[in-house]
């Protein structure tokens, strides 16, 4: 039911002066498939030309995922049985010993570490995050450049993070409290210690190793690469390129560690991760999303992203004062990125103003910005640390990705960006 229909419905209601309630009542009694809840609540929807950002709701689930969620929602099932069966299948797909669906990569980090700390000891599970006097370990080692904000997931277990730079540092930092050696793939080229060396250090000292690959497909091979390399725990997001539920992710790894992580996770209460609940529809949806992602024609999908980006580039590259460039990040969010820059004497617009105009136009469009890793951005706003925000303000550029566009939306993005640049041209 659209707004006009709601208003039409109103005219036949008695004039009690209670119009807002009448509107609500009319909307609420409409069949769900005819309701536009976004419109009812005044929530802006938009074309996502920025990327898989949590604050923009991440991704649009694959059609098959939505269908599976719909088809499974009408039945009860035991959560542990769903996790058992789904975990077994996912493990086969990603070449790991075991796997479970979590409420995101962040949750996988907390749960994976919780499992390392507690093993199958239920008393320890209930003691987390209080580690003192329990005999549990309490330190996670990672390279200084790999100590990103997402490591907060480890702090939730009561552990602290110890930073190192060289292999020698690791050898010195390891002690009886060391629980985990953690690696962040998105900055793999920024630390002195490489993947294989990290795994070898873990094996040498008999300490589990983990890797955060939350935003690291494509390439699809990353789904099994790090399991095969010997990492004991691998964390990935379900709601990024895999296009599963936004509130899902996967923890993959060694059988005993996954079993211990399961002990720390719902349906069991009284654990640090009770709040990491994933319902059966999402667990099954995550499984199907992964299956569909693996079955994708990845070359074809990549070509499609390139074509969309080229379409937008072609629409603006001839304009006076405009330069465009297409880049592909080496690690993390690997997809073609179009950077559009302009000469401020010829186009009177800042990057921020262009993004605002796209956001406030019809239809609304979110474009990306800056060259910083996407995970620096904070909820609901473009700004981050005051220092970073300062560097963003002055830049005459927008960055556009095409992987979260729905088919055909590249035409709208191309037209709107061109329009705004032309309007601001002197
Ligand atoms: C997105 C991301 C996370 C968090 O993943 P969620 O699935 O949203 O919990 C963790 N680490 C990195 C590097 C990420 O990009």
Coordinates of C-alpha atoms and ligand atoms in Angstrom, one line a residue:
X1 CA 0.0 0.0 0.0
X2 CA 1.5 3.3 -1.0
X3 CA 0.9 6.6 0.7
X4 CA -2.0 7.6 -1.6
X5 CA -3.8 4.4 -0.8
X6 CA -3.4 4.9 2.9
X7 CA -4.8 8.4 2.6
X8 CA -7.7 7.1 0.5
X9 CA -8.4 4.6 3.2
X10 CA -8.4 7.5 5.7
X11 CA -11.2 9.4 4.0
X12 CA -13.8 6.6 4.7
X13 CA -12.8 6.5 8.4
X14 CA -14.8 8.6 10.9
X15 CA -13.2 12.0 11.5
X16 CA -12.2 11.5 15.1
X17 CA -9.2 13.7 15.0
X18 CA -7.0 10.6 15.5
X19 CA -5.6 10.6 12.0
X20 CA -2.0 9.3 12.9
X21 CA -3.4 6.3 14.7
X22 CA -5.8 5.7 11.8
X23 CA -2.9 5.7 9.3
X24 CA -1.0 3.3 11.5
X25 CA -3.9 1.0 11.9
X26 CA -4.6 1.0 8.2
X27 CA -0.9 0.2 7.4
X28 CA -0.7 -2.4 10.1
X29 CA -3.7 -4.3 8.8
X30 CA -2.4 -4.4 5.3
X31 CA -0.9 -7.7 4.1
X32 CA 2.9 -7.6 4.6
X33 CA 3.6 -8.0 0.9
X34 CA 1.7 -4.8 0.1
X35 CA 3.4 -2.8 2.8
X36 CA 6.3 -0.5 2.3
X37 CA 7.7 -0.3 5.8
X38 CA 10.6 1.9 4.7
X39 CA 8.1 4.5 3.5
X40 CA 5.8 4.1 6.5
X41 CA 8.7 4.8 8.9
X42 CA 10.4 7.3 6.6
X43 CA 13.6 5.3 6.2
X44 CA 15.8 6.3 3.3
X45 CA 16.8 3.5 1.0
X46 CA 19.5 4.0 -1.6
X47 CA 21.7 2.7 -4.4
X48 CA 24.9 1.5 -2.8
X49 CA 27.9 2.6 -5.0
X50 CA 30.2 2.6 -1.9
X51 CA 30.7 -1.0 -0.9
X52 CA 30.0 -3.6 1.7
X53 CA 29.8 -1.3 4.7
X54 CA 28.2 -2.4 7.9
X55 CA 26.6 1.0 8.5
X56 CA 25.0 0.8 5.1
X57 CA 23.6 -2.6 5.9
X58 CA 26.4 -4.5 4.2
X59 CA 25.0 -6.3 1.2
X60 CA 21.8 -7.4 -0.4
X61 CA 21.3 -11.1 0.2
X62 CA 21.3 -13.5 -2.8
X63 CA 17.8 -14.3 -3.9
X64 CA 18.3 -18.0 -3.0
X65 CA 19.2 -16.9 0.6
X66 CA 16.0 -14.9 1.0
X67 CA 14.0 -17.9 -0.4
X68 CA 15.7 -20.3 2.1
X69 CA 15.1 -18.0 5.0
X70 CA 11.4 -17.7 3.9
X71 CA 11.1 -21.5 3.5
X72 CA 12.7 -22.5 6.8
X73 CA 11.1 -19.8 9.0
X74 CA 7.8 -21.8 9.4
X75 CA 9.5 -24.8 11.2
X76 CA 11.1 -25.5 14.5
X77 CA 14.5 -27.2 14.5
X78 CA 17.1 -27.8 17.2
X79 CA 19.8 -25.1 16.9
X80 CA 22.6 -27.6 17.8
X81 CA 21.4 -30.0 15.1
X82 CA 21.2 -27.2 12.5
X83 CA 24.8 -26.1 13.5
X84 CA 26.0 -29.7 13.4
X85 CA 24.7 -30.4 9.9
X86 CA 25.5 -27.0 8.4
X87 CA 29.0 -27.0 10.0
X88 CA 29.8 -30.4 8.5
X89 CA 28.8 -29.2 5.0
X90 CA 30.6 -25.9 5.3
X91 CA 33.8 -27.6 6.5
X92 CA 33.7 -29.8 3.4
X93 CA 33.2 -26.7 1.2
X94 CA 36.1 -24.7 2.7
X95 CA 38.5 -27.7 3.4
X96 CA 38.6 -27.3 7.1
X97 CA 38.1 -30.0 9.8
X98 CA 35.1 -28.2 11.2
X99 CA 33.0 -25.0 11.0
X100 CA 30.1 -23.2 12.6
X101 CA 28.0 -20.2 11.7
X102 CA 28.5 -17.2 13.9
X103 CA 26.9 -13.8 14.0
X104 CA 29.7 -12.3 11.9
X105 CA 33.5 -12.4 11.6
X106 CA 33.8 -10.4 14.8
X107 CA 31.8 -13.0 16.7
X108 CA 33.9 -15.7 15.1
X109 CA 37.0 -14.0 16.6
X110 CA 35.5 -13.9 20.1
X111 CA 34.1 -17.4 19.9
X112 CA 37.3 -18.9 18.4
X113 CA 39.4 -17.5 21.2
X114 CA 36.9 -18.4 23.9
X115 CA 37.1 -22.0 22.7
X116 CA 40.9 -21.9 22.9
X117 CA 40.7 -20.6 26.5
X118 CA 38.0 -22.9 27.8
X119 CA 38.4 -26.1 25.8
X120 CA 35.4 -28.3 26.8
X121 CA 35.5 -27.3 30.4
X122 CA 32.0 -25.9 31.2
X123 CA 33.2 -24.3 34.4
X124 CA 35.7 -22.2 32.5
X125 CA 33.0 -21.3 29.9
X126 CA 31.0 -19.8 32.7
X127 CA 34.0 -18.0 34.2
X128 CA 34.8 -16.0 31.0
X129 CA 35.7 -13.1 30.8
X130 CA 37.3 -13.4 34.2
X131 CA 40.6 -15.2 33.6
X132 CA 42.5 -14.6 36.8
X133 CA 43.0 -17.5 39.0
X134 CA 41.3 -19.9 36.6
X135 CA 44.4 -21.4 34.9
X136 CA 43.2 -20.0 31.6
X137 CA 45.6 -18.3 29.2
X138 CA 45.2 -14.5 28.7
X139 CA 47.3 -13.2 25.9
X140 CA 46.9 -12.9 22.1
X141 CA 50.0 -12.1 20.1
X142 CA 49.8 -10.2 16.8
X143 CA 52.0 -8.0 14.7
X144 CA 51.8 -4.3 15.5
X145 CA 50.4 -3.4 12.0
X146 CA 47.8 -6.1 12.4
X147 CA 46.4 -4.8 15.7
X148 CA 43.3 -3.3 14.2
X149 CA 40.2 -2.2 16.0
X150 CA 38.4 -5.4 15.3
X151 CA 40.7 -7.1 17.8
X152 CA 38.3 -5.7 20.3
X153 CA 36.6 -9.1 19.7
X154 CA 39.5 -10.7 21.6
X155 CA 39.3 -8.3 24.5
X156 CA 35.7 -9.5 25.1
X157 CA 37.1 -12.8 26.4
X158 CA 39.2 -11.0 29.0
X159 CA 42.4 -11.4 27.0
X160 CA 44.9 -8.7 26.2
X161 CA 46.7 -8.2 22.9
X162 CA 50.5 -8.2 22.8
X163 CA 52.1 -6.5 19.8
X164 CA 55.2 -7.8 18.1
X165 CA 57.2 -6.9 14.9
X166 CA 59.8 -9.6 14.3
X167 CA 60.0 -13.3 14.6
X168 CA 62.4 -12.8 17.4
X169 CA 59.8 -10.6 19.1
X170 CA 57.3 -13.4 18.9
X171 CA 59.7 -15.9 20.4
X172 CA 60.3 -13.6 23.3
X173 CA 56.6 -12.7 23.8
X174 CA 55.4 -16.3 23.9
X175 CA 54.9 -17.5 27.5
X176 CA 52.6 -19.8 29.5
X177 CA 49.8 -17.2 29.1
X178 CA 49.9 -17.1 25.3
X179 CA 46.5 -18.3 24.0
X180 CA 46.7 -17.4 20.3
X181 CA 48.8 -16.0 17.5
X182 CA 46.6 -13.8 15.4
X183 CA 47.1 -12.6 11.8
X184 CA 45.1 -9.9 9.8
X185 CA 45.1 -10.8 6.2
X186 CA 43.9 -7.3 4.9
X187 CA 47.4 -5.9 6.0
X188 CA 49.4 -9.1 5.2
X189 CA 51.8 -7.0 3.2
X190 CA 52.4 -4.5 6.1
X191 CA 54.0 -6.8 8.6
X192 CA 57.5 -8.3 8.6
X193 CA 56.2 -11.8 9.3
X194 CA 54.4 -13.7 6.5
X195 CA 51.5 -16.1 6.7
X196 CA 53.6 -19.3 6.5
X197 CA 56.1 -18.1 9.0
X198 CA 53.2 -17.2 11.4
X199 CA 51.7 -20.7 11.1
X200 CA 55.2 -22.2 11.6
X201 CA 55.7 -20.2 14.8
X202 CA 52.4 -21.6 16.1
X203 CA 53.3 -25.2 15.3
X204 CA 56.8 -24.8 16.8
X205 CA 55.4 -23.5 20.1
X206 CA 52.1 -25.6 20.0
X207 CA 50.0 -22.4 20.1
X208 CA 46.9 -22.1 17.8
X209 CA 47.1 -19.6 15.0
X210 CA 44.2 -17.6 13.6
X211 CA 43.5 -15.3 10.6
X212 CA 40.9 -12.6 10.0
X213 CA 39.8 -12.8 6.3
X214 CA 36.5 -11.0 7.0
X215 CA 36.6 -9.0 3.7
X216 CA 38.9 -11.2 1.7
X217 CA 36.8 -12.9 -0.9
X218 CA 37.1 -12.5 -3.8
X219 CA 39.3 -14.3 -4.6
X220 CA 37.1 -17.3 -3.8
X221 CA 40.2 -19.5 -3.2
X222 CA 40.8 -17.6 0.1
X223 CA 37.9 -19.6 1.5
X224 CA 40.2 -22.7 1.7
X225 CA 43.7 -21.3 1.2
X226 CA 44.3 -20.5 4.9
X227 CA 42.8 -23.7 6.1
X228 CA 45.1 -25.6 3.9
X229 CA 48.0 -23.5 4.9
X230 CA 47.6 -24.7 8.5
X231 CA 45.8 -21.8 10.4
X232 CA 43.9 -23.4 13.3
X233 CA 41.1 -20.8 13.1
X234 CA 39.8 -18.7 10.2
X235 CA 37.3 -15.9 10.5
X236 CA 35.1 -14.6 7.6
X237 CA 32.1 -12.4 7.2
X238 CA 28.9 -13.8 5.7
X239 CA 27.4 -10.4 4.8
X240 CA 30.0 -9.0 2.5
X241 CA 30.9 -10.4 -1.0
X242 CA 29.3 -13.8 -0.1
X243 CA 26.0 -12.0 0.2
X244 CA 24.6 -14.1 3.0
X245 CA 22.8 -12.6 6.0
X246 CA 24.5 -9.4 7.3
X247 CA 24.3 -10.8 10.8
X248 CA 26.2 -14.0 10.0
X249 CA 29.8 -15.1 9.5
X250 CA 31.8 -18.4 9.6
X251 CA 34.3 -19.8 12.0
X252 CA 36.3 -22.5 10.4
X253 CA 39.1 -24.6 11.9
X254 CA 40.3 -27.5 13.9
X255 CA 37.6 -29.9 15.2
X256 CA 38.4 -29.6 18.9
X257 CA 38.5 -25.8 18.7
X258 CA 35.2 -25.5 16.9
X259 CA 33.6 -27.9 19.5
X260 CA 34.9 -25.7 22.3
X261 CA 33.7 -22.5 20.5
X262 CA 30.2 -24.1 20.2
X263 CA 30.2 -24.7 23.9
X264 CA 30.7 -20.9 24.4
X265 CA 27.9 -20.0 21.9
X266 CA 24.1 -20.0 21.9
X267 CA 21.9 -21.9 22.4
X268 CA 23.9 -22.2 25.7
X269 CA 23.3 -19.2 27.9
X270 CA 25.5 -17.9 30.7
X271 CA 28.4 -17.4 28.3
X272 CA 30.2 -14.4 27.0
X273 CA 28.7 -15.0 23.6
X274 CA 25.1 -15.6 24.5
X275 CA 24.4 -12.3 22.7
X276 CA 25.9 -13.7 19.5
X277 CA 22.7 -15.5 18.6
X278 CA 22.1 -16.6 15.1
X279 CA 18.7 -18.0 14.3
X280 CA 18.1 -21.2 12.2
X281 CA 17.0 -19.3 9.2
X282 CA 20.2 -17.3 9.1
X283 CA 22.4 -20.4 9.8
X284 CA 20.7 -22.1 6.8
X285 CA 20.8 -18.9 4.8
X286 CA 24.5 -18.6 5.4
X287 CA 25.1 -22.1 4.3
X288 CA 23.2 -21.6 1.0
X289 CA 24.9 -18.2 0.4
X290 CA 28.3 -19.9 0.7
X291 CA 27.2 -22.7 -1.6
X292 CA 25.9 -20.2 -4.2
X293 CA 29.0 -18.1 -3.9
X294 CA 31.2 -21.1 -4.6
X295 CA 29.1 -22.1 -7.6
X296 CA 29.3 -18.6 -9.0
X297 CA 30.9 -17.9 -12.4
X298 CA 33.5 -15.6 -10.8
X299 CA 35.1 -14.5 -14.1
X300 CA 31.6 -13.5 -15.4
X301 CA 30.8 -11.6 -12.2
X302 CA 34.1 -9.8 -12.3
X303 CA 33.5 -8.8 -15.9
X304 CA 30.1 -7.5 -14.9
X305 CA 31.7 -5.3 -12.2
X306 CA 34.2 -4.1 -14.8
X307 CA 31.5 -3.3 -17.3
X308 CA 29.5 -1.3 -14.8
X309 CA 32.5 0.6 -13.6
X310 CA 33.5 1.4 -17.3
X311 CA 29.9 2.6 -17.9
X312 CA 30.2 5.1 -15.1
X313 CA 33.7 6.1 -16.1
X314 CA 32.7 6.8 -19.7
X315 CA 29.9 9.0 -18.5
X316 CA 32.2 11.5 -16.8
X317 CA 35.7 11.0 -18.2
X318 CA 35.1 13.5 -21.1
X319 CA 34.1 16.3 -18.8
X320 CA 36.4 19.3 -18.4
X321 CA 38.7 19.1 -15.4
X322 CA 37.8 15.5 -14.6
X323 CA 40.2 12.7 -14.2
X324 CA 39.3 9.1 -13.6
X325 CA 41.3 6.0 -12.5
X326 CA 40.3 2.4 -12.0
X327 CA 42.3 0.5 -9.3
X328 CA 42.0 -2.9 -7.7
X329 CA 42.9 -3.2 -4.0
X330 CA 45.6 -5.8 -3.6
X331 CA 44.1 -7.1 -0.4
X332 CA 40.6 -6.8 1.2
X333 CA 37.5 -5.7 -0.7
X334 CA 39.0 -6.8 -3.9
X335 CA 36.8 -5.3 -6.6
X336 CA 37.4 -2.6 -9.2
X337 CA 37.3 0.9 -7.7
X338 CA 36.7 4.0 -9.8
X339 CA 38.2 7.2 -8.5
X340 CA 36.8 10.4 -9.9
X341 CA 38.8 13.5 -9.2
X342 CA 38.4 17.1 -10.4
X343 CA 40.2 20.4 -10.7
X344 CA 38.7 22.6 -8.1
X345 CA 39.1 25.7 -10.3
X346 CA 36.9 24.1 -13.0
X347 CA 34.4 22.2 -10.9
X348 CA 33.2 24.1 -7.8
X349 CA 32.5 21.2 -5.5
X350 CA 34.2 19.3 -2.7
X351 CA 34.1 15.5 -2.6
X352 CA 31.9 15.7 0.5
X353 CA 29.4 18.1 -1.3
X354 CA 29.1 15.7 -4.3
X355 CA 28.5 12.8 -1.9
X356 CA 25.8 14.8 -0.1
X357 CA 24.1 15.8 -3.4
X358 CA 24.0 12.2 -4.6
X359 CA 22.6 11.2 -1.2
X360 CA 19.9 13.9 -1.3
X361 CA 19.0 13.3 -5.0
X362 CA 16.4 11.1 -6.5
X363 CA 17.0 8.2 -6.2
X364 CA 19.4 8.5 -3.3
X365 CA 22.9 7.2 -3.9
X366 CA 25.8 6.5 -1.5
X367 CA 29.2 6.9 -3.0
X368 CA 32.5 6.1 -1.3
X369 CA 35.5 8.3 -0.6
X370 CA 39.1 8.5 0.4
X371 CA 41.8 5.9 0.1
X372 CA 41.6 4.6 3.6
X373 CA 40.7 1.0 4.4
X374 CA 36.9 0.9 4.6
X375 CA 37.0 -0.4 8.1
X376 CA 38.1 2.9 9.4
X377 CA 34.7 4.4 8.8
X378 CA 32.3 4.7 11.7
X379 CA 28.6 4.2 12.0
X380 CA 26.3 6.5 10.2
X381 CA 28.9 9.2 9.3
X382 CA 31.7 9.8 6.9
X383 CA 34.0 11.0 9.6
X384 CA 36.4 9.0 11.8
X385 CA 39.1 10.3 14.1
X386 CA 39.2 14.1 13.9
X387 CA 42.6 13.8 12.3
X388 CA 41.4 11.5 9.6
X389 CA 38.2 13.5 9.1
X390 CA 40.3 16.6 8.4
X391 CA 42.2 14.9 5.6
X392 CA 39.0 13.7 4.0
X393 CA 37.3 17.1 4.0
X394 CA 39.4 18.8 1.4
X395 CA 39.6 16.0 -1.1
X396 CA 38.0 16.6 -4.5
X397 CA 37.1 13.0 -5.2
X398 CA 34.6 10.2 -4.9
X399 CA 35.3 6.5 -5.1
X400 CA 32.8 4.2 -6.6
X401 CA 32.5 0.4 -6.5
X402 CA 30.0 -1.6 -8.6
X403 CA 29.7 -4.9 -6.7
X404 CA 26.8 -3.9 -4.5
X405 CA 24.8 -2.3 -7.4
X406 CA 21.7 -4.1 -8.5
X407 CA 21.7 -4.8 -12.3
X408 CA 21.1 -1.5 -14.2
X409 CA 21.8 0.8 -11.3
X410 CA 25.1 1.7 -12.9
X411 CA 23.2 3.8 -15.5
X412 CA 21.5 5.8 -12.7
X413 CA 24.8 6.3 -10.9
X414 CA 26.5 7.4 -14.1
X415 CA 23.7 9.9 -15.0
X416 CA 23.6 11.4 -11.5
X417 CA 27.4 11.8 -11.1
X418 CA 27.6 13.4 -14.5
X419 CA 24.7 15.8 -13.8
X420 CA 26.2 17.0 -10.5
X421 CA 29.7 17.5 -12.0
X422 CA 28.2 19.4 -15.0
X423 CA 26.1 21.6 -12.7
X424 CA 29.1 22.5 -10.7
X425 CA 31.3 23.2 -13.7
X426 CA 32.3 26.8 -14.4
Ligands
LIG1 C1 34.2 -6.5 8.3 C2 35.4 -6.9 9.1 C3 35.3 -7.5 10.3 C4 33.9 -7.7 11.0 O1 33.1 -8.6 10.3 P1 31.6 -8.8 10.7 O2 31.2 -9.9 9.8 O3 30.9 -7.5 10.3 O4 31.5 -9.1 12.1 C5 36.4 -7.9 10.9 N1 37.6 -7.7 10.4 C6 37.8 -7.1 9.2 C7 39.1 -7.0 8.6 C8 36.6 -6.7 8.5 O5 36.8 -6.1 7.3

